[in-house]
Amino acid sequence: MNKITIWMSCCKLLMDTQKYRFELLTGLQPIMQKNISAVLGLSWGDEGKGKIVDALARDFDIVMRFNGGGNAGHTIVLGDKTFKLHHIPGGIFSPNVTNIIGRKCVVDLFDIETEIRQLKNDGVEISPRNLLLSFDTQVVLTHHRRMDNLREKM
């Protein structure tokens, strides 16, 4: 496999001025020599991508969800516990893996807060060390929900 140099800021190419911002925000080095693998689906879901990512994650430094919203879901079974992930990348269960929610994801702040709380209640460690949110991720706010409800009533 060829090694390539990536400049990484949550799935965004860095300009020289941004690399310092990335280092300050994340503590990660912006230039890495790594092999890159991707798990991609060829249809609309239910292909087992989440299970594959969970199985492979422990062999990687970074797991990134690069697109989609909370309507997607991955079910991961660990022992006798079943976890339903909607926003959080599947690498969250692997220690020493940095999970990134990338810039093309749509994040509902209320839903992700609930998801994080449920995972923490089940003993999953979640902190800025292992979960990062791109600074330009698209965010669903309260007024977006209200506008959506009004449109549906029309």
GROMACS .gro file of C-alpha atoms in nm:
model
  154
    1MET     CA    1   0.000   0.000   0.000
    2ASN     CA    2   0.127   0.346  -0.080
    3LYS     CA    3   0.170   0.589   0.202
    4ILE     CA    4   0.037   0.936   0.144
    5THR     CA    5   0.076   1.256   0.336
    6ILE     CA    6  -0.248   1.406   0.456
    7TRP     CA    7  -0.310   1.742   0.606
    8MET     CA    8  -0.606   1.679   0.821
    9SER     CA    9  -0.857   1.902   0.993
   10CYS     CA   10  -1.164   1.684   1.028
   11CYS     CA   11  -1.174   1.580   0.663
   12LYS     CA   12  -1.066   1.919   0.530
   13LEU     CA   13  -0.741   2.003   0.358
   14LEU     CA   14  -0.540   2.246   0.561
   15MET     CA   15  -0.382   2.563   0.448
   16ASP     CA   16  -0.064   2.656   0.636
   17THR     CA   17  -0.251   2.909   0.850
   18GLN     CA   18  -0.509   2.651   0.957
   19LYS     CA   19  -0.265   2.384   1.068
   20TYR     CA   20  -0.176   2.578   1.381
   21ARG     CA   21  -0.545   2.625   1.467
   22PHE     CA   22  -0.596   2.249   1.427
   23GLU     CA   23  -0.303   2.173   1.659
   24LEU     CA   24  -0.437   2.411   1.923
   25LEU     CA   25  -0.793   2.277   1.905
   26THR     CA   26  -0.714   1.907   1.901
   27GLY     CA   27  -0.358   1.854   2.017
   28LEU     CA   28  -0.309   1.627   1.713
   29GLN     CA   29  -0.029   1.668   1.464
   30PRO     CA   30  -0.169   1.800   1.133
   31ILE     CA   31   0.081   1.614   0.914
   32MET     CA   32   0.074   1.237   0.932
   33GLN     CA   33   0.229   0.959   0.728
   34LYS     CA   34  -0.037   0.687   0.740
   35ASN     CA   35  -0.210   0.427   0.535
   36ILE     CA   36  -0.571   0.526   0.480
   37SER     CA   37  -0.864   0.286   0.458
   38ALA     CA   38  -1.229   0.367   0.401
   39VAL     CA   39  -1.547   0.172   0.465
   40LEU     CA   40  -1.805   0.288   0.213
   41GLY     CA   41  -2.151   0.159   0.136
   42LEU     CA   42  -2.284   0.122  -0.214
   43SER     CA   43  -2.649   0.159  -0.123
   44TRP     CA   44  -2.861   0.344   0.133
   45GLY     CA   45  -2.770   0.151   0.444
   46ASP     CA   46  -2.824  -0.171   0.634
   47GLU     CA   47  -2.502  -0.306   0.486
   48GLY     CA   48  -2.317  -0.357   0.812
   49LYS     CA   49  -2.076  -0.063   0.776
   50GLY     CA   50  -2.096   0.015   1.149
   51LYS     CA   51  -2.014  -0.342   1.248
   52ILE     CA   52  -1.719  -0.348   1.008
   53VAL     CA   53  -1.586  -0.017   1.141
   54ASP     CA   54  -1.624  -0.142   1.498
   55ALA     CA   55  -1.429  -0.460   1.414
   56LEU     CA   56  -1.149  -0.271   1.237
   57ALA     CA   57  -1.127   0.041   1.456
   58ARG     CA   58  -0.878  -0.092   1.711
   59ASP     CA   59  -0.616  -0.113   1.433
   60PHE     CA   60  -0.651   0.256   1.342
   61ASP     CA   61  -0.568   0.590   1.501
   62ILE     CA   62  -0.867   0.780   1.362
   63VAL     CA   63  -1.222   0.680   1.274
   64MET     CA   64  -1.419   0.950   1.096
   65ARG     CA   65  -1.780   0.981   1.003
   66PHE     CA   66  -1.762   1.206   0.700
   67ASN     CA   67  -2.123   1.257   0.595
   68GLY     CA   68  -2.483   1.194   0.693
   69GLY     CA   69  -2.707   1.285   0.981
   70GLY     CA   70  -2.877   1.138   1.285
   71ASN     CA   71  -3.131   0.955   1.069
   72ALA     CA   72  -2.861   0.698   0.995
   73GLY     CA   73  -2.787   0.438   1.255
   74HIS     CA   74  -2.541   0.168   1.345
   75THR     CA   75  -2.621  -0.109   1.590
   76ILE     CA   76  -2.320  -0.254   1.766
   77VAL     CA   77  -2.340  -0.546   2.009
   78LEU     CA   78  -2.060  -0.582   2.264
   79GLY     CA   79  -2.106  -0.871   2.501
   80ASP     CA   80  -2.458  -0.845   2.641
   81LYS     CA   81  -2.498  -0.474   2.556
   82THR     CA   82  -2.651  -0.332   2.240
   83PHE     CA   83  -2.556   0.021   2.135
   84LYS     CA   84  -2.741   0.230   1.878
   85LEU     CA   85  -2.520   0.500   1.726
   86HIS     CA   86  -2.663   0.781   1.515
   87HIS     CA   87  -2.404   1.058   1.527
   88ILE     CA   88  -2.105   0.903   1.704
   89PRO     CA   89  -1.853   0.711   1.486
   90GLY     CA   90  -1.825   0.336   1.546
   91GLY     CA   91  -1.467   0.361   1.672
   92ILE     CA   92  -1.585   0.507   2.004
   93PHE     CA   93  -1.561   0.164   2.170
   94SER     CA   94  -1.190   0.122   2.087
   95PRO     CA   95  -0.944   0.276   2.329
   96ASN     CA   96  -0.681   0.511   2.185
   97VAL     CA   97  -0.893   0.585   1.875
   98THR     CA   98  -0.979   0.946   1.792
   99ASN     CA   99  -1.333   0.964   1.651
  100ILE     CA  100  -1.419   1.259   1.432
  101ILE     CA  101  -1.756   1.385   1.317
  102GLY     CA  102  -1.666   1.555   0.990
  103ARG     CA  103  -1.775   1.872   0.819
  104LYS     CA  104  -2.032   1.713   0.587
  105CYS     CA  105  -2.227   1.559   0.874
  106VAL     CA  106  -2.548   1.711   1.006
  107VAL     CA  107  -2.559   1.709   1.385
  108ASP     CA  108  -2.869   1.765   1.596
  109LEU     CA  109  -2.730   1.905   1.922
  110PHE     CA  110  -3.016   1.767   2.132
  111ASP     CA  111  -2.988   1.418   1.983
  112ILE     CA  112  -2.609   1.398   2.008
  113GLU     CA  113  -2.622   1.513   2.371
  114THR     CA  114  -2.868   1.231   2.447
  115GLU     CA  115  -2.654   0.980   2.257
  116ILE     CA  116  -2.339   1.083   2.448
  117ARG     CA  117  -2.521   1.071   2.782
  118GLN     CA  118  -2.656   0.719   2.709
  119LEU     CA  119  -2.311   0.593   2.607
  120LYS     CA  120  -2.150   0.742   2.919
  121ASN     CA  121  -2.421   0.584   3.137
  122ASP     CA  122  -2.326   0.250   2.980
  123GLY     CA  123  -1.962   0.304   3.076
  124VAL     CA  124  -1.825   0.423   2.742
  125GLU     CA  125  -1.552   0.685   2.781
  126ILE     CA  126  -1.627   0.998   2.579
  127SER     CA  127  -1.409   1.306   2.607
  128PRO     CA  128  -1.238   1.561   2.382
  129ARG     CA  129  -0.951   1.310   2.370
  130ASN     CA  130  -1.152   1.053   2.177
  131LEU     CA  131  -1.440   1.246   2.015
  132LEU     CA  132  -1.397   1.555   1.800
  133LEU     CA  133  -1.654   1.760   1.611
  134SER     CA  134  -1.536   1.951   1.305
  135PHE     CA  135  -1.564   2.325   1.360
  136ASP     CA  136  -1.769   2.361   1.042
  137THR     CA  137  -2.009   2.067   1.087
  138GLN     CA  138  -2.366   2.156   0.998
  139VAL     CA  139  -2.579   2.187   1.312
  140VAL     CA  140  -2.955   2.147   1.361
  141LEU     CA  141  -3.084   2.404   1.611
  142THR     CA  142  -3.423   2.459   1.778
  143HIS     CA  143  -3.542   2.703   1.512
  144HIS     CA  144  -3.465   2.446   1.240
  145ARG     CA  145  -3.695   2.199   1.415
  146ARG     CA  146  -3.969   2.461   1.446
  147MET     CA  147  -3.942   2.555   1.077
  148ASP     CA  148  -3.959   2.188   0.982
  149ASN     CA  149  -4.273   2.137   1.194
  150LEU     CA  150  -4.438   2.444   1.039
  151ARG     CA  151  -4.361   2.320   0.686
  152GLU     CA  152  -4.516   1.982   0.765
  153LYS     CA  153  -4.838   2.150   0.883
  154MET     CA  154  -4.877   2.342   0.557
   0.00000   0.00000   0.00000
